[in-house]
Short mmCIF file of C-alpha atoms in Angstrom, two decimals:
data_model
loop_
_atom_site.label_atom_id
_atom_site.label_comp_id
_atom_site.label_asym_id
_atom_site.label_seq_id
_atom_site.Cartn_x
_atom_site.Cartn_y
_atom_site.Cartn_z
CA UNK N 1 -2.55 -24.53 -16.11
CA UNK N 2 0.42 -21.65 -17.33
CA UNK N 3 3.44 -22.21 -16.93
CA UNK N 4 4.61 -19.29 -14.84
CA UNK N 5 8.22 -17.47 -15.42
CA UNK N 6 10.26 -17.28 -12.16
CA UNK N 7 13.76 -15.90 -14.25
CA UNK N 8 15.29 -18.45 -12.22
CA UNK N 9 19.14 -18.27 -12.82
CA UNK N 10 20.02 -21.85 -12.56
CA UNK N 11 18.02 -25.00 -13.73
CA UNK N 12 15.03 -24.96 -11.55
CA UNK N 13 16.00 -28.47 -10.34
CA UNK N 14 18.56 -26.75 -8.22
CA UNK N 15 16.59 -24.11 -7.51
CA UNK N 16 14.69 -22.91 -4.64
CA UNK N 17 11.78 -20.45 -3.89
CA UNK N 18 10.47 -18.69 -0.93
CA UNK N 19 6.55 -17.45 -1.24
CA UNK N 20 5.35 -15.05 1.05
CA UNK N 21 1.99 -17.17 1.77
CA UNK N 22 -0.79 -14.84 3.16
CA UNK N 23 -2.87 -17.73 3.32
CA UNK N 24 -5.23 -15.98 -0.11
CA UNK N 25 -5.91 -17.32 -3.23
CA UNK N 26 -3.40 -15.23 -5.43
CA UNK N 27 -0.26 -15.67 -2.80
CA UNK N 28 -1.63 -19.87 -3.26
CA UNK N 29 -1.39 -19.72 -7.07
CA UNK N 30 1.84 -18.35 -6.88
CA UNK N 31 3.20 -21.38 -4.62
CA UNK N 32 1.44 -23.70 -6.84
CA UNK N 33 3.10 -22.03 -9.88
CA UNK N 34 6.32 -21.81 -7.89
CA UNK N 35 5.84 -26.11 -7.25
CA UNK N 36 5.34 -26.72 -11.10
CA UNK N 37 8.95 -25.11 -12.00
CA UNK N 38 10.18 -28.09 -10.36
CA UNK N 39 12.32 -26.39 -7.80
CA UNK N 40 12.21 -26.31 -3.75
CA UNK N 41 9.18 -24.47 -2.85
CA UNK N 42 9.47 -23.01 1.04
CA UNK N 43 5.89 -20.93 1.80
CA UNK N 44 6.68 -18.81 4.65
CA UNK N 45 3.37 -16.59 6.33
CA UNK N 46 4.25 -13.66 8.25
CA UNK N 47 1.37 -13.59 11.86
CA UNK N 48 1.65 -9.41 11.83
CA UNK N 49 -1.77 -9.01 13.05
CA UNK N 50 -4.73 -12.03 14.86
CA UNK N 51 -7.46 -9.52 14.26
CA UNK N 52 -9.56 -11.85 12.48
CA UNK N 53 -9.35 -14.03 15.56
CA UNK N 54 -10.40 -10.87 17.80
CA UNK N 55 -13.17 -10.47 15.91
CA UNK N 56 -14.29 -13.46 14.30
CA UNK N 57 -14.62 -12.00 10.85
CA UNK N 58 -12.48 -13.74 7.62
CA UNK N 59 -10.50 -11.93 5.03
CA UNK N 60 -8.06 -10.08 7.00
CA UNK N 61 -4.63 -10.53 6.19
CA UNK N 62 -2.42 -12.81 7.77
CA UNK N 63 -5.21 -13.31 10.63
CA UNK N 64 -5.59 -16.90 12.55
CA UNK N 65 -7.80 -18.27 9.84
CA UNK N 66 -5.27 -16.88 6.90
CA UNK N 67 -2.53 -18.92 8.69
CA UNK N 68 -4.38 -22.27 8.58
CA UNK N 69 -5.40 -21.65 5.01
CA UNK N 70 -2.34 -21.26 4.15
CA UNK N 71 -0.69 -24.65 5.68
CA UNK N 72 -3.45 -26.62 3.89
CA UNK N 73 -2.76 -25.46 1.11
CA UNK N 74 0.75 -25.71 1.63
CA UNK N 75 0.34 -29.24 2.13
CA UNK N 76 -1.62 -29.59 -1.14
CA UNK N 77 1.14 -29.10 -2.99
CA UNK N 78 3.68 -30.36 -1.25
CA UNK N 79 5.82 -27.88 -0.28
CA UNK N 80 7.56 -26.80 3.27
CA UNK N 81 5.33 -23.85 5.37
CA UNK N 82 6.65 -21.80 8.09
CA UNK N 83 4.48 -19.16 9.93
CA UNK N 84 7.10 -16.75 11.96
CA UNK N 85 5.57 -14.83 15.19
CA UNK N 86 6.28 -10.86 13.26
CA UNK N 87 3.53 -8.66 15.40
CA UNK N 88 5.89 -6.80 17.42
CA UNK N 89 7.56 -5.98 14.70
CA UNK N 90 4.59 -4.83 12.52
CA UNK N 91 2.99 -2.96 15.43
CA UNK N 92 5.90 -1.18 16.10
CA UNK N 93 7.25 -0.12 11.85
CA UNK N 94 3.36 -0.44 10.99
CA UNK N 95 0.99 0.05 13.10
CA UNK N 96 2.34 2.95 15.73
CA UNK N 97 3.70 4.79 12.57
CA UNK N 98 -0.40 4.98 11.24
CA UNK N 99 -0.99 5.94 14.54
CA UNK N 100 1.45 8.81 14.71
CA UNK N 101 0.70 10.17 11.44
CA UNK N 102 -2.80 10.91 11.94
CA UNK N 103 -1.89 12.44 15.40
CA UNK N 104 0.20 14.40 13.20
CA UNK N 105 -2.65 15.37 10.55
CA UNK N 106 -1.86 13.00 8.22
CA UNK N 107 -3.06 10.72 6.11
CA UNK N 108 -1.11 7.34 6.40
CA UNK N 109 -1.39 4.00 3.73
CA UNK N 110 0.26 1.54 6.10
CA UNK N 111 0.28 -1.37 3.24
CA UNK N 112 3.06 0.62 2.14
CA UNK N 113 4.92 0.97 5.09
CA UNK N 114 4.32 -3.12 5.45
CA UNK N 115 5.23 -3.55 2.44
CA UNK N 116 8.83 -0.91 2.74
CA UNK N 117 9.49 -3.16 5.92
CA UNK N 118 7.95 -5.91 7.43
CA UNK N 119 6.88 -7.83 3.82
CA UNK N 120 10.33 -6.21 1.32
CA UNK N 121 12.90 -6.15 3.83
CA UNK N 122 12.46 -8.85 6.92
CA UNK N 123 10.51 -11.16 4.74
CA UNK N 124 13.41 -11.13 1.88
CA UNK N 125 15.67 -11.02 4.22
CA UNK N 126 14.83 -14.57 5.64
CA UNK N 127 14.13 -16.13 2.47
CA UNK N 128 18.03 -14.88 1.48
CA UNK N 129 18.99 -16.89 5.27
CA UNK N 130 17.06 -19.54 3.39
CA UNK N 131 19.25 -20.04 0.36
CA UNK N 132 16.70 -19.48 -2.15
CA UNK N 133 16.91 -17.89 -5.78
CA UNK N 134 14.51 -15.74 -5.48
CA UNK N 135 11.17 -14.48 -3.29
CA UNK N 136 7.67 -14.58 -4.94
CA UNK N 137 4.55 -12.66 -3.86
CA UNK N 138 0.57 -12.44 -5.10
CA UNK N 139 0.87 -8.75 -5.37
CA UNK N 140 -0.63 -7.66 -9.10
CA UNK N 141 2.41 -5.81 -10.48
CA UNK N 142 4.42 -6.73 -13.73
CA UNK N 143 9.22 -7.64 -13.11
CA UNK N 144 9.84 -6.40 -16.63
CA UNK N 145 13.61 -7.43 -17.93
CA UNK N 146 14.76 -4.18 -19.25
CA UNK N 147 18.26 -2.79 -20.93
CA UNK N 148 19.27 -2.06 -17.23
CA UNK N 149 18.15 -4.39 -15.51
CA UNK N 150 15.02 -5.30 -13.97
CA UNK N 151 11.43 -2.59 -14.39
CA UNK N 152 8.04 -2.45 -12.33
CA UNK N 153 5.66 -2.11 -14.74
CA UNK N 154 1.57 -2.05 -13.18
CA UNK N 155 -0.66 -4.77 -14.20
CA UNK N 156 -2.28 -6.22 -17.70
CA UNK N 157 -5.41 -6.12 -15.65
CA UNK N 158 -5.93 -2.50 -14.62
CA UNK N 159 -8.50 -3.06 -12.20
CA UNK N 160 -6.23 -5.27 -10.28
CA UNK N 161 -2.64 -3.08 -10.39
CA UNK N 162 -0.95 -2.78 -7.01
CA UNK N 163 1.89 -0.78 -8.12
CA UNK N 164 0.94 2.23 -6.42
CA UNK N 165 1.52 0.18 -3.06
CA UNK N 166 5.35 -0.72 -4.28
CA UNK N 167 6.98 2.18 -4.88
CA UNK N 168 9.07 2.04 -2.11
CA UNK N 169 10.27 -1.04 -3.73
CA UNK N 170 14.39 -0.75 -4.22
CA UNK N 171 15.51 -1.69 -7.44
CA UNK N 172 17.87 -4.48 -5.19
CA UNK N 173 14.92 -5.68 -3.90
CA UNK N 174 13.54 -5.81 -7.61
CA UNK N 175 16.31 -7.98 -8.64
CA UNK N 176 15.48 -10.34 -5.94
CA UNK N 177 11.34 -10.26 -5.95
CA UNK N 178 9.09 -12.40 -8.87
CA UNK N 179 5.34 -11.97 -9.31
CA UNK N 180 3.87 -14.06 -11.42
CA UNK N 181 0.44 -12.71 -11.27
CA UNK N 182 0.82 -9.48 -13.08
CA UNK N 183 0.12 -11.25 -16.74
CA UNK N 184 -2.89 -12.26 -15.20
CA UNK N 185 -6.61 -11.25 -15.42
CA UNK N 186 -7.90 -12.62 -11.53
CA UNK N 187 -10.51 -14.94 -12.70
CA UNK N 188 -7.60 -16.69 -14.02
CA UNK N 189 -5.96 -17.09 -11.01
CA UNK N 190 -9.18 -18.45 -9.03
CA UNK N 191 -9.64 -20.86 -11.87
CA UNK N 192 -6.20 -22.32 -11.53
CA UNK N 193 -6.98 -22.77 -7.69
CA UNK N 194 -10.17 -24.21 -8.71
CA UNK N 195 -8.26 -26.93 -11.20
CA UNK N 196 -5.34 -27.53 -8.32
CA UNK N 197 -8.75 -27.89 -5.62
CA UNK N 198 -7.14 -25.55 -3.20
CA UNK N 199 -9.55 -24.35 -0.78
CA UNK N 200 -8.49 -20.97 -0.79
CA UNK N 201 -10.09 -21.00 -5.08
CA UNK N 202 -13.18 -18.40 -3.69
CA UNK N 203 -12.11 -17.02 -0.63
CA UNK N 204 -13.07 -13.78 -0.91
CA UNK N 205 -10.21 -10.59 -1.11
CA UNK N 206 -10.25 -8.32 1.75
CA UNK N 207 -11.07 -4.86 1.09
CA UNK N 208 -9.99 -3.44 4.30
CA UNK N 209 -6.53 -2.69 6.16
CA UNK N 210 -6.08 -6.45 7.87
CA UNK N 211 -5.36 -4.64 11.38
CA UNK N 212 -8.99 -2.03 10.33
CA UNK N 213 -11.58 -4.75 9.75
CA UNK N 214 -14.52 -2.84 10.73
CA UNK N 215 -13.17 0.66 9.08
CA UNK N 216 -13.10 2.09 12.17
CA UNK N 217 -9.49 4.01 12.09
CA UNK N 218 -10.28 6.21 14.57
CA UNK N 219 -10.66 3.25 17.71
CA UNK N 220 -6.98 1.67 16.71
CA UNK N 221 -5.37 5.24 16.68
CA UNK N 222 -6.78 5.70 20.00
CA UNK N 223 -6.10 2.40 21.29
CA UNK N 224 -2.44 2.95 20.63
CA UNK N 225 -1.90 6.61 21.48
CA UNK N 226 -5.33 7.59 24.08
CA UNK N 227 -4.15 11.04 23.50
CA UNK N 228 -5.70 11.10 20.14
CA UNK N 229 -9.34 11.48 20.93
CA UNK N 230 -8.86 15.65 22.40
CA UNK N 231 -11.28 17.54 20.76
CA UNK N 232 -10.75 21.50 19.20
CA UNK N 233 -12.41 23.57 17.06
CA UNK N 234 -13.86 23.41 13.69
CA UNK N 235 -12.46 26.90 11.58
CA UNK N 236 -13.12 28.64 8.00
CA UNK N 237 -9.42 29.64 7.24
CA UNK N 238 -10.41 33.01 8.32
CA UNK N 239 -10.45 31.38 11.80
CA UNK N 240 -13.44 31.82 11.97
CA UNK N 241 -14.90 29.41 14.54
CA UNK N 242 -18.09 26.96 13.21
CA UNK N 243 -18.14 24.11 15.13
CA UNK N 244 -16.29 21.42 17.81
CA UNK N 245 -15.09 17.99 16.51
CA UNK N 246 -14.10 14.94 19.26
CA UNK N 247 -10.53 14.64 17.43
CA UNK N 248 -8.31 15.27 14.49
CA UNK N 249 -7.85 11.37 13.80
CA UNK N 250 -11.34 11.39 12.50
CA UNK N 251 -10.99 13.45 9.63
CA UNK N 252 -8.80 13.79 6.84
CA UNK N 253 -8.37 16.65 4.08
CA UNK N 254 -10.58 16.05 1.54
CA UNK N 255 -13.33 14.87 3.92
CA UNK N 256 -16.88 16.47 3.63
CA UNK N 257 -19.08 14.19 5.33
CA UNK N 258 -19.05 14.20 9.69
CA UNK N 259 -18.20 17.82 10.29
CA UNK N 260 -21.72 18.07 11.50
CA UNK N 261 -21.95 21.94 10.60
CA UNK N 262 -25.34 23.38 8.92
CA UNK N 263 -26.37 26.73 7.57
CA UNK N 264 -23.21 27.34 5.28
CA UNK N 265 -24.20 28.69 1.99
CA UNK N 266 -21.82 26.20 0.21
CA UNK N 267 -20.66 22.77 0.93
CA UNK N 268 -17.44 22.66 3.70
CA UNK N 269 -14.81 20.01 3.07
CA UNK N 270 -11.66 19.26 5.14
CA UNK N 271 -8.78 21.50 3.37
CA UNK N 272 -6.38 20.96 6.11
CA UNK N 273 -5.69 19.49 9.62
CA UNK N 274 -3.62 21.64 12.46
CA UNK N 275 -1.88 19.30 15.11
CA UNK N 276 -0.61 21.97 16.94
CA UNK N 277 -3.70 23.96 17.48
CA UNK N 278 -6.06 20.82 17.18
CA UNK N 279 -8.03 22.84 14.63
CA UNK N 280 -9.86 21.13 11.93
CA UNK N 281 -10.37 23.90 9.03
CA UNK N 282 -12.91 23.73 6.29
CA UNK N 283 -13.37 25.56 3.17
CA UNK N 284 -14.40 24.91 -0.35
CA UNK N 285 -14.00 22.41 -2.87
CA UNK N 286 -11.96 25.06 -5.18
CA UNK N 287 -9.33 25.28 -1.75
CA UNK N 288 -8.92 21.62 -2.60
CA UNK N 289 -7.40 21.89 -6.01
CA UNK N 290 -2.68 22.04 -5.85
CA UNK N 291 -0.58 22.49 -8.73
CA UNK N 292 1.83 20.77 -6.95
CA UNK N 293 3.35 18.40 -3.96
CA UNK N 294 6.94 18.93 -2.64
CA UNK N 295 7.55 15.07 -1.40
CA UNK N 296 10.10 13.81 -0.03
CA UNK N 297 12.18 10.08 0.76
CA UNK N 298 12.19 9.65 -2.86
CA UNK N 299 12.31 5.33 -4.12
CA UNK N 300 13.57 5.44 -7.70
CA UNK N 301 13.83 3.00 -9.93
CA UNK N 302 14.13 4.87 -13.15
CA UNK N 303 17.27 5.60 -15.24
CA UNK N 304 17.44 10.24 -15.36
CA UNK N 305 13.74 10.38 -17.64
CA UNK N 306 12.41 13.91 -18.98
CA UNK N 307 10.06 12.66 -21.16
CA UNK N 308 6.02 12.44 -20.49
CA UNK N 309 4.69 11.04 -17.04
CA UNK N 310 2.03 10.86 -15.04
CA UNK N 311 1.69 10.68 -10.84
CA UNK N 312 -1.19 9.21 -9.16
CA UNK N 313 -1.80 10.56 -5.25
CA UNK N 314 -4.41 8.03 -4.35
CA UNK N 315 -4.35 4.06 -5.05
CA UNK N 316 -7.48 4.55 -7.12
CA UNK N 317 -7.05 7.65 -9.21
CA UNK N 318 -6.39 8.13 -12.80
CA UNK N 319 -2.50 8.60 -13.02
CA UNK N 320 -2.74 12.86 -14.00
CA UNK N 321 0.05 14.08 -16.09
CA UNK N 322 2.93 16.00 -14.15
CA UNK N 323 6.01 16.30 -14.13
CA UNK N 324 9.17 16.31 -11.49
CA UNK N 325 11.45 18.40 -10.45
CA UNK N 326 13.95 17.08 -8.48
CA UNK N 327 11.59 17.58 -5.41
CA UNK N 328 8.13 18.46 -6.30
CA UNK N 329 5.16 16.58 -8.24
CA UNK N 330 4.07 19.46 -10.54
CA UNK N 331 0.41 18.85 -12.32
CA UNK N 332 -0.46 20.00 -15.86
CA UNK N 333 -4.11 20.68 -14.29
CA UNK N 334 -4.76 21.05 -10.34
CA UNK N 335 -5.82 17.76 -8.90
CA UNK N 336 -7.80 17.15 -6.14
CA UNK N 337 -7.79 14.61 -2.37
CA UNK N 338 -3.85 15.23 -2.84
CA UNK N 339 -3.09 15.55 1.59
CA UNK N 340 0.03 14.69 3.47
CA UNK N 341 0.50 11.92 4.57
CA UNK N 342 -0.59 10.15 0.93
CA UNK N 343 1.97 8.42 -1.50
CA UNK N 344 2.98 10.40 -4.56
CA UNK N 345 3.58 8.07 -7.43
CA UNK N 346 5.09 8.57 -11.12
CA UNK N 347 5.06 7.02 -14.16
CA UNK N 348 6.40 6.67 -17.57
CA UNK N 349 3.64 4.64 -19.34
CA UNK N 350 3.17 1.46 -17.94
CA UNK N 351 6.64 1.19 -15.82
CA UNK N 352 7.05 2.96 -12.56
CA UNK N 353 9.80 5.65 -12.11
CA UNK N 354 9.99 6.26 -8.98
CA UNK N 355 7.46 7.87 -5.83
CA UNK N 356 8.05 9.10 -2.66
CA UNK N 357 5.94 10.52 0.20
CA UNK N 358 4.05 13.82 0.44
CA UNK N 359 5.53 16.77 2.84
CA UNK N 360 3.17 19.68 1.62
CA UNK N 361 1.02 20.37 -0.85
CA UNK N 362 0.58 23.62 -2.49
CA UNK N 363 -3.01 25.29 -3.65
CA UNK N 364 -3.86 26.17 -6.60
CA UNK N 365 -5.23 29.15 -5.38
CA UNK N 366 -2.25 30.83 -3.57
CA UNK N 367 -0.63 29.88 -6.98
CA UNK N 368 -3.36 32.35 -8.96
CA UNK N 369 -2.84 34.92 -5.95
CA UNK N 370 0.77 34.87 -6.55
#
């Protein structure tokens, strides 16, 4: 089993490491690597949303089975393990925000909100209260020491990189956080788990938002905000009514399926959502082309930077050449699938420079018309 550098300021024998344990293979291996350093290790699991218990489905983050798995790993490693009930906090800061964003016609990313609030604020505060030297997590991202301190970089394995979801990590948090898996492929992580005989070695990765394991976002939003099911009109950009819909929560910008409007000369996509009028505005694919996006709540992790940058506007999209003018991300060539509510994350090479939430976009058609 490889040694992981936790970059401790004191000898490991005098140090304490808190590990965020979700019950999955990644955080379990982090706990094992931490224990191998000789430091005192405390595993903490936050019970956020017990949807796994309700549905009988495993693989959703911090559900009942995950808590049992985390506890079993801690016992195997001989480390302390504590479970804290954070369902109320999670509901207020993540689930309610998720519903409100959909209600406002935006495309939410709850995993970022969770990292921004519960995981990298509450859990980090808890680790400090416990006198830990650092908080270690199973995220696939790298903490690299630069001339001005720690920097956030993409994971070496691009297929596992989670840096997009961590753009809101502050410099103060980055000083305290450790990401031991950022330099490993997933296959190596599972091999370590197998070598140690951890029961989670072959546990499948969760592919869904933890509190929506069946993918039915609308059901969750309507449960939190019953008024979300109010219908409205599907219209063209000129206002021509093409049909009816059963609630804005069933649609996101860029969506084509589910519109159920036939007889059109070309495929139509959702190009805008209007919560005030409850209208779904549709248009041709060309109407989705965006030249710039204004962002808000900027989190900047680097010094002033004027070199070449790229931007990601979706977790699975390829970084696109872009520049940042202090308020907007301006793309070198038009981007598709850019929507308010998503995050725009800026990179210089592999380094995360910062990012923010997309407040509005500038359509390529409007720029050309001007």
